Short mmCIF file of C-alpha atoms in Angstrom, two decimals:
data_model
loop_
_atom_site.label_atom_id
_atom_site.label_comp_id
_atom_site.label_asym_id
_atom_site.label_seq_id
_atom_site.Cartn_x
_atom_site.Cartn_y
_atom_site.Cartn_z
CA UNK A 98 -15.22 -25.88 -17.51
CA UNK A 99 -12.17 -25.49 -15.28
CA UNK A 100 -11.98 -27.57 -12.11
CA UNK A 101 -11.82 -24.89 -9.40
CA UNK A 102 -11.28 -27.24 -6.45
CA UNK A 103 -7.45 -26.97 -6.45
CA UNK A 104 -7.69 -23.16 -6.31
CA UNK A 105 -10.13 -23.21 -3.40
CA UNK A 106 -7.79 -25.61 -1.57
CA UNK A 107 -4.83 -23.25 -2.09
CA UNK A 108 -6.96 -20.34 -0.91
CA UNK A 109 -7.94 -22.24 2.25
CA UNK A 110 -4.31 -23.03 3.10
CA UNK A 111 -3.35 -19.39 2.70
CA UNK A 112 -6.09 -18.28 5.09
CA UNK A 113 -4.45 -20.25 7.90
CA UNK A 114 -1.37 -18.02 7.80
CA UNK A 115 -3.00 -14.61 7.30
CA UNK A 116 -2.53 -12.18 10.23
CA UNK A 117 -5.79 -10.49 11.17
CA UNK A 118 -4.82 -8.20 14.06
CA UNK A 119 -2.80 -5.68 12.06
CA UNK A 120 -3.99 -4.10 8.82
CA UNK A 121 -2.10 -1.70 6.57
CA UNK A 122 -3.10 1.97 6.30
CA UNK A 123 -4.64 1.40 2.86
CA UNK A 124 -7.14 -1.16 4.12
CA UNK A 125 -9.65 1.52 5.16
CA UNK A 126 -8.85 3.88 2.29
CA UNK A 127 -9.43 1.52 -0.64
CA UNK A 128 -12.86 1.50 -2.27
CA UNK A 129 -13.44 -2.25 -2.11
CA UNK A 130 -16.82 -1.89 -3.84
CA UNK A 131 -15.32 -0.84 -7.15
CA UNK A 132 -16.01 -3.46 -9.84
CA UNK A 133 -12.42 -3.35 -11.16
CA UNK A 134 -9.85 -2.63 -8.47
CA UNK A 135 -6.08 -2.77 -8.87
CA UNK A 136 -3.62 -2.62 -5.96
CA UNK A 137 -0.05 -1.75 -6.91
CA UNK A 138 3.06 -1.42 -4.83
CA UNK A 139 6.65 -2.55 -4.33
CA UNK A 140 7.34 -6.22 -3.75
CA UNK A 141 7.07 -7.28 -0.13
CA UNK A 142 4.89 -4.39 1.03
CA UNK A 143 1.89 -6.62 1.88
CA UNK A 144 -0.45 -6.65 -1.14
CA UNK A 145 -1.21 -10.38 -0.85
CA UNK A 146 -1.98 -10.13 2.87
CA UNK A 147 -4.21 -7.11 2.24
CA UNK A 148 -6.28 -8.99 -0.35
CA UNK A 149 -6.62 -12.12 1.78
CA UNK A 150 -7.61 -10.08 4.84
CA UNK A 151 -10.46 -8.53 2.89
CA UNK A 152 -11.69 -11.96 1.75
CA UNK A 153 -11.65 -13.21 5.34
CA UNK A 154 -13.52 -10.12 6.53
CA UNK A 155 -16.22 -10.66 3.91
CA UNK A 156 -16.66 -14.28 5.00
CA UNK A 157 -14.93 -16.02 2.05
CA UNK A 158 -18.20 -16.97 0.34
CA UNK A 159 -18.33 -15.71 -3.22
CA UNK A 160 -14.58 -15.02 -3.38
CA UNK A 161 -11.82 -16.87 -5.23
CA UNK A 162 -8.14 -16.00 -4.82
CA UNK A 163 -5.60 -17.03 -7.48
CA UNK A 164 -1.98 -16.01 -8.06
CA UNK A 165 -0.73 -15.14 -11.54
CA UNK A 166 2.56 -16.98 -11.04
CA UNK A 167 0.94 -20.25 -9.93
CA UNK A 168 1.62 -23.03 -12.52
CA UNK A 169 -2.04 -24.10 -12.41
CA UNK A 170 -3.14 -20.57 -13.22
CA UNK A 171 -0.56 -20.34 -15.99
CA UNK A 172 -1.93 -23.57 -17.46
CA UNK A 173 -5.64 -22.74 -17.29
CA UNK A 174 -5.46 -18.98 -17.84
CA UNK A 175 -7.07 -16.17 -15.88
CA UNK A 176 -10.02 -15.81 -18.21
CA UNK A 177 -11.01 -19.49 -18.15
CA UNK A 178 -10.76 -19.68 -14.35
CA UNK A 179 -12.71 -16.45 -13.84
CA UNK A 180 -15.35 -17.34 -16.43
CA UNK A 181 -16.03 -20.68 -14.72
CA UNK A 182 -16.09 -19.08 -11.26
CA UNK A 183 -18.57 -16.38 -12.26
CA UNK A 184 -20.84 -18.81 -14.13
CA UNK A 185 -21.02 -20.94 -10.97
CA UNK A 186 -22.25 -17.96 -8.96
CA UNK A 187 -18.97 -16.45 -7.78
CA UNK A 188 -18.98 -12.74 -7.02
CA UNK A 189 -15.37 -11.54 -6.64
CA UNK A 190 -12.27 -12.89 -8.39
CA UNK A 191 -8.96 -11.88 -6.77
CA UNK A 192 -5.91 -12.15 -9.05
CA UNK A 193 -2.67 -11.60 -7.15
CA UNK A 194 0.53 -10.80 -9.09
CA UNK A 195 -1.62 -10.60 -12.22
CA UNK A 196 1.18 -9.24 -14.37
CA UNK A 197 3.07 -12.55 -14.07
CA UNK A 198 0.52 -14.10 -16.47
CA UNK A 199 1.05 -13.43 -20.21
CA UNK A 200 -1.94 -11.56 -21.62
CA UNK A 201 -3.30 -10.92 -18.11
CA UNK A 202 -4.70 -7.46 -18.87
CA UNK A 203 -6.72 -8.68 -21.85
CA UNK A 204 -8.08 -11.58 -19.77
CA UNK A 205 -9.18 -9.29 -16.95
CA UNK A 206 -10.70 -6.77 -19.36
CA UNK A 207 -12.62 -9.55 -21.13
CA UNK A 208 -13.90 -10.93 -17.81
CA UNK A 209 -14.97 -7.46 -16.73
CA UNK A 210 -16.87 -6.93 -19.99
CA UNK A 211 -18.41 -10.42 -20.07
CA UNK A 212 -19.67 -10.52 -16.49
CA UNK A 213 -21.25 -7.18 -15.52
CA UNK A 214 -22.12 -6.97 -11.86
CA UNK A 215 -19.11 -9.07 -10.84
CA UNK A 216 -15.98 -7.78 -9.11
CA UNK A 217 -12.32 -8.28 -9.99
CA UNK A 218 -9.50 -7.31 -7.63
CA UNK A 219 -5.95 -7.62 -8.94
CA UNK A 220 -2.48 -6.69 -7.78
CA UNK A 221 0.75 -5.82 -9.55
CA UNK A 222 4.23 -4.74 -8.53
CA UNK A 223 3.98 -1.33 -10.16
CA UNK A 224 1.48 1.08 -11.61
CA UNK A 225 3.60 0.98 -14.74
CA UNK A 226 3.05 -2.75 -15.24
CA UNK A 227 -0.70 -2.13 -15.15
CA UNK A 228 -0.56 0.88 -17.44
CA UNK A 229 1.65 -1.05 -19.85
CA UNK A 230 -0.77 -3.98 -19.91
CA UNK A 231 -3.49 -2.22 -21.88
CA UNK A 232 -4.70 1.34 -22.11
CA UNK A 233 -8.33 0.18 -21.91
CA UNK A 234 -7.76 -1.59 -18.57
CA UNK A 235 -5.82 1.29 -17.02
CA UNK A 236 -8.68 3.67 -17.87
CA UNK A 237 -11.34 1.39 -16.36
CA UNK A 238 -9.54 0.16 -13.25
CA UNK A 239 -9.39 2.05 -9.97
CA UNK A 240 -5.72 1.85 -8.92
CA UNK A 241 -4.66 2.13 -5.28
CA UNK A 242 -1.00 2.18 -4.28
CA UNK A 243 0.36 0.39 -1.21
CA UNK A 244 3.60 1.85 0.12
CA UNK A 245 6.16 0.35 2.50
CA UNK A 246 5.40 0.34 6.21
CA UNK A 247 5.41 3.85 7.64
CA UNK A 248 7.07 4.52 11.00
CA UNK A 249 3.57 4.98 12.47
CA UNK A 250 2.50 1.55 11.24
CA UNK A 251 5.72 0.05 12.57
CA UNK A 252 4.97 1.46 16.03
CA UNK A 253 1.40 0.20 15.97
CA UNK A 254 2.58 -3.23 14.87
CA UNK A 255 5.40 -3.47 17.41
CA UNK A 256 3.70 -1.92 20.43
CA UNK A 257 0.06 -2.78 19.87
CA UNK A 258 -0.77 0.92 19.71
CA UNK A 259 -3.33 2.66 17.54
CA UNK A 260 -1.68 5.94 16.62
CA UNK A 261 -3.69 7.68 13.88
CA UNK A 262 -2.21 9.07 10.68
CA UNK A 263 -1.65 12.84 10.58
CA UNK A 264 -2.01 15.34 7.79
CA UNK A 265 1.11 17.35 7.13
CA UNK A 266 -0.75 20.51 8.21
CA UNK A 267 -1.60 18.93 11.57
CA UNK A 268 2.00 17.89 12.04
CA UNK A 269 3.47 21.30 11.26
CA UNK A 270 0.98 23.12 13.50
CA UNK A 271 0.90 20.74 16.49
CA UNK A 272 4.26 18.95 16.45
CA UNK A 273 5.15 19.96 20.02
CA UNK A 274 2.02 18.41 21.56
CA UNK A 275 2.30 15.37 19.30
CA UNK A 276 5.91 14.84 20.39
CA UNK A 277 4.97 15.04 24.07
CA UNK A 278 2.32 12.34 23.69
CA UNK A 279 4.84 10.00 22.07
CA UNK A 280 7.55 10.31 24.74
CA UNK A 281 6.14 7.34 26.68
CA UNK A 282 7.16 4.89 23.93
CA UNK A 283 10.80 6.07 23.68
CA UNK A 284 10.50 6.90 19.97
CA UNK A 285 14.19 7.47 19.21
CA UNK A 286 15.22 3.90 20.01
CA UNK A 287 12.31 2.55 17.97
CA UNK A 288 13.11 4.94 15.14
CA UNK A 289 16.65 3.53 14.86
CA UNK A 290 15.17 0.03 14.70
CA UNK A 291 12.69 1.11 12.03
CA UNK A 292 15.41 2.59 9.82
CA UNK A 293 17.25 -0.74 9.89
CA UNK A 294 14.50 -3.37 9.97
CA UNK A 295 11.06 -1.76 9.90
CA UNK A 296 9.99 -1.17 6.28
CA UNK A 297 8.52 -4.58 5.39
CA UNK A 298 5.62 -6.43 7.07
CA UNK A 299 7.50 -9.72 6.72
CA UNK A 300 9.90 -8.58 9.45
CA UNK A 301 7.87 -10.70 11.86
CA UNK A 302 8.35 -13.87 9.78
CA UNK A 303 10.99 -16.50 10.37
CA UNK A 304 14.35 -16.41 8.63
CA UNK A 305 16.91 -13.72 7.91
CA UNK A 306 15.24 -10.36 7.38
CA UNK A 307 17.98 -8.95 5.16
CA UNK A 308 18.14 -12.15 3.14
CA UNK A 309 14.42 -11.83 2.42
CA UNK A 310 14.92 -8.18 1.41
CA UNK A 311 17.69 -9.16 -1.01
CA UNK A 312 15.53 -11.94 -2.47
CA UNK A 313 12.72 -9.42 -2.93
CA UNK A 314 15.14 -7.02 -4.60
CA UNK A 315 16.35 -9.77 -6.93
CA UNK A 316 12.79 -10.51 -8.04
CA UNK A 317 12.16 -6.82 -8.62
CA UNK A 318 15.27 -6.61 -10.83
CA UNK A 319 14.61 -9.69 -12.93
CA UNK A 320 10.80 -9.76 -13.06
CA UNK A 321 9.68 -6.14 -12.67
CA UNK A 322 12.50 -4.46 -14.59
CA UNK A 323 14.32 -6.81 -16.97
CA UNK A 324 11.28 -8.89 -18.01
CA UNK A 325 8.70 -6.10 -17.96
CA UNK A 326 10.85 -3.81 -20.09
CA UNK A 327 12.21 -6.62 -22.31
CA UNK A 328 15.79 -5.61 -21.57
CA UNK A 329 18.82 -7.50 -22.84
CA UNK A 330 20.50 -10.25 -20.81
CA UNK A 331 23.43 -8.14 -19.55
CA UNK A 332 21.03 -5.45 -18.28
CA UNK A 333 20.56 -7.18 -14.92
CA UNK A 334 24.29 -6.96 -14.14
CA UNK A 335 24.47 -3.27 -15.01
CA UNK A 336 21.28 -2.54 -13.05
CA UNK A 337 22.76 -4.24 -9.98
CA UNK A 338 25.85 -2.05 -10.29
CA UNK A 339 23.65 1.07 -10.41
CA UNK A 340 21.83 -0.07 -7.27
CA UNK A 341 25.15 -0.82 -5.55
CA UNK A 342 26.38 2.66 -6.45
CA UNK A 343 23.33 4.32 -4.89
CA UNK A 344 23.42 1.95 -1.89
CA UNK A 345 27.00 2.90 -0.98
CA UNK A 346 27.02 6.58 -1.93
CA UNK A 347 27.10 8.98 1.03
CA UNK A 348 25.97 11.75 -1.32
CA UNK A 349 22.47 11.08 -2.77
CA UNK A 350 23.25 12.07 -6.33
CA UNK A 351 24.53 10.58 -9.57
CA UNK A 352 27.07 11.99 -12.00
CA UNK A 353 25.75 10.61 -15.31
CA UNK A 354 29.05 11.15 -17.12
CA UNK A 355 31.27 9.33 -14.63
CA UNK A 356 28.77 6.54 -13.97
CA UNK A 357 28.25 5.90 -17.69
CA UNK A 358 32.01 5.74 -18.18
CA UNK A 359 32.39 3.31 -15.28
CA UNK A 360 29.57 1.05 -16.53
CA UNK A 361 30.38 1.34 -20.23
CA UNK A 362 26.89 2.48 -21.21
CA UNK A 363 25.37 5.55 -22.85
CA UNK A 364 23.39 8.22 -21.00
CA UNK A 365 20.24 7.10 -22.81
CA UNK A 366 20.71 3.58 -21.44
CA UNK A 367 21.43 4.88 -17.93
CA UNK A 368 18.28 7.01 -17.89
CA UNK A 369 16.25 4.07 -19.22
CA UNK A 370 17.46 1.88 -16.36
CA UNK A 371 16.85 4.61 -13.77
CA UNK A 372 13.30 5.06 -15.08
CA UNK A 373 12.66 1.32 -14.82
CA UNK A 374 14.09 1.07 -11.30
CA UNK A 375 11.96 3.97 -10.15
CA UNK A 376 8.80 2.43 -11.59
CA UNK A 377 9.64 -0.79 -9.71
CA UNK A 378 10.02 1.30 -6.51
CA UNK A 379 13.64 0.20 -6.08
CA UNK A 380 14.89 3.77 -6.49
CA UNK A 381 13.31 7.16 -5.90
CA UNK A 382 14.44 10.35 -7.62
CA UNK A 383 13.57 13.79 -6.28
CA UNK A 384 13.74 16.39 -9.04
CA UNK A 385 14.87 20.00 -8.71
CA UNK A 386 11.92 22.34 -8.19
CA UNK A 387 10.64 23.93 -11.37
CA UNK A 388 12.97 22.02 -13.68
CA UNK A 389 10.37 19.76 -15.30
CA UNK A 390 11.69 17.11 -17.68
CA UNK A 391 15.18 18.61 -17.64
CA UNK A 392 15.33 17.96 -13.91
CA UNK A 393 15.17 14.24 -14.57
CA UNK A 394 18.49 14.46 -16.38
CA UNK A 395 20.49 16.57 -13.91
CA UNK A 396 20.35 17.87 -10.38
CA UNK A 397 18.12 15.13 -8.97
CA UNK A 398 18.66 13.43 -5.64
CA UNK A 399 18.59 9.65 -5.93
CA UNK A 400 17.71 7.28 -3.07
CA UNK A 401 16.91 3.63 -2.58
CA UNK A 402 13.16 3.06 -2.22
CA UNK A 403 13.35 2.72 1.57
CA UNK A 404 16.04 2.79 4.28
CA UNK A 405 16.22 -0.94 5.08
CA UNK A 406 17.73 -1.57 1.64
CA UNK A 407 20.77 0.53 2.56
CA UNK A 408 21.48 -1.66 5.56
CA UNK A 409 20.81 -4.88 3.67
CA UNK A 410 23.27 -3.91 0.92
CA UNK A 411 25.94 -1.95 2.84
CA UNK A 412 25.40 -2.67 6.53
CA UNK A 413 28.63 -1.54 8.21
CA UNK A 414 28.92 1.72 6.29
CA UNK A 415 25.53 3.00 7.42
CA UNK A 416 26.23 2.33 11.11
CA UNK A 417 28.57 5.33 11.10
CA UNK A 418 26.99 8.56 12.34
CA UNK A 419 28.96 10.50 9.72
CA UNK A 420 26.98 8.73 6.97
CA UNK A 421 23.52 9.14 8.50
CA UNK A 422 22.70 12.16 6.35
CA UNK A 423 21.71 9.98 3.39
CA UNK A 424 19.66 7.63 5.60
CA UNK A 425 17.76 10.55 7.15
CA UNK A 426 16.95 12.07 3.78
CA UNK A 427 15.97 8.67 2.36
CA UNK A 428 13.56 8.23 5.28
CA UNK A 429 11.97 11.62 4.69
CA UNK A 430 11.55 10.92 0.97
CA UNK A 431 10.01 7.49 1.62
CA UNK A 432 7.42 8.93 4.00
CA UNK A 433 6.57 12.14 2.12
CA UNK A 434 7.05 11.48 -1.61
CA UNK A 435 3.35 10.67 -2.10
CA UNK A 436 2.63 14.33 -1.29
CA UNK A 437 4.88 15.59 -4.07
CA UNK A 438 8.39 16.83 -3.24
CA UNK A 439 11.23 18.55 -5.06
CA UNK A 440 14.75 19.85 -4.38
CA UNK A 441 14.76 23.66 -3.85
CA UNK A 442 17.62 26.06 -4.51
CA UNK A 443 18.09 26.44 -0.75
CA UNK A 444 17.26 23.66 1.71
CA UNK A 445 16.99 19.91 1.22
CA UNK A 446 13.37 19.44 0.11
CA UNK A 447 10.25 21.40 -0.70
CA UNK A 448 6.63 20.27 -0.30
CA UNK A 449 3.54 22.20 -1.32
CA UNK A 450 1.05 22.34 1.57
CA UNK A 451 -2.26 23.90 0.51
CA UNK A 452 -1.21 27.24 -0.95
CA UNK A 453 2.24 27.36 0.67
CA UNK A 454 5.59 26.02 -0.51
CA UNK A 455 7.27 24.57 2.59
CA UNK A 456 11.05 24.07 2.70
CA UNK A 457 12.65 21.40 4.88
CA UNK A 458 16.22 20.97 6.04
CA UNK A 459 17.02 17.48 7.32
CA UNK A 460 19.85 16.71 9.74
CA UNK A 461 21.13 15.48 13.09
CA UNK A 462 20.42 16.82 16.61
CA UNK A 463 22.61 19.88 16.07
CA UNK A 464 21.24 20.84 12.66
CA UNK A 465 20.98 24.63 12.40
CA UNK A 466 18.66 26.95 10.50
CA UNK A 467 21.30 28.71 8.38
CA UNK A 468 20.10 27.33 5.04
CA UNK A 469 16.53 28.41 5.81
CA UNK A 470 17.34 31.99 6.73
CA UNK A 471 15.74 33.25 3.51
CA UNK A 472 12.62 31.08 3.82
CA UNK A 473 9.56 32.29 5.74
CA UNK A 474 8.02 28.82 5.38
CA UNK A 475 10.98 26.69 6.46
CA UNK A 476 11.37 23.89 9.01
CA UNK A 477 14.40 22.06 10.37
CA UNK A 478 13.88 18.32 10.85
CA UNK A 479 16.28 17.06 13.51
CA UNK A 480 17.08 13.46 14.16
CA UNK A 481 17.93 12.59 17.78
CA UNK A 482 15.34 14.83 19.51
CA UNK A 483 11.97 13.78 20.94
CA UNK A 484 10.23 17.17 21.13
CA UNK A 485 10.67 20.15 18.86
CA UNK A 486 10.20 23.89 19.30
CA UNK A 487 9.19 26.71 16.99
CA UNK A 488 10.15 25.58 13.46
CA UNK A 489 12.34 22.69 14.60
CA UNK A 490 10.59 19.29 14.41
CA UNK A 491 11.74 15.76 15.34
CA UNK A 492 12.45 13.91 12.09
CA UNK A 493 10.66 10.72 13.16
CA UNK A 494 7.29 12.53 13.28
CA UNK A 495 7.24 12.55 9.49
CA UNK A 496 6.65 8.82 9.69
CA UNK A 497 3.08 9.55 10.82
CA UNK A 498 1.77 10.87 7.49
CA UNK A 499 0.16 7.57 6.43
#
């Protein structure tokens, strides 16, 4: 049997550094009673903290936390550790960064089958890495996705507030009253701070924030893209160039022909890399409405996964007001993409709300309604205003949707 003492000692050390006052939005939404629970999300968004917080809340007894990239776990194997733990009376095995362990999905599936009545929680950097692991596991596991910090969470974390999440219907119908209630916290100043340094929970840790973001990005490139997709050695360099292109482009689009020529790759290779980067949550593409698969190949808007990456990679450029259009749209996409969005023929974005297709135009404080003149269900989202009127809504309020 495996000696579990070293793993319990590691777990105990981790508990000493886990914040307990602030919990991510998903904490109350996840069904923690499911026997096979997977939590996926971009690197740095707080999956480890979320798992450790739940162990602490439950009182630690009956739980064992291990990390898939720990050398001891790599040596012993997930199955052997879990099998010993369950045979000794353990109830819940927590496997963080499970996909870093070769054969992890088969180990977890075998543990799940061999120990009915026991629980396994595991995390991975993308839903794709879980789905790729084994079809059997992806069908059995309940997968919950953890996104980057929303603007609402950032405010609660910074100001000790407890602002609740809003449905998009609530926001569209009551945005004037909601804006009035938020005036006391001076939201515009905080919104600027959020766009630059508010997307990751580790913003409160010591050290350079942007340096940590770039380290996180590097791991995503090499571990979640190159390794996961078994790409060739030179792929990392080309992928970094694609990211740099998006990070410095004031127009959120890609010309496949010119970019392929510049990088010396085929369109098939470019689309493969874009697919991988989107699965790793480094990039986000918004497809043209009604275009289906063809929309993935042309007419899409392409953004970095969240706004802080723009500043980490091209800081001075994005301090110019003239370039804020991309940042504003990237913010909207990061906060709303889980609802399903597309690029309409007129307007910036379209979201289906109940039985209505809502069109949004995103811009600065002087943004007009011209592009929405033909839309009966259109809203202008203005940056730089605290309270809206009629169909004009402050942009920052869309950070309250989760």
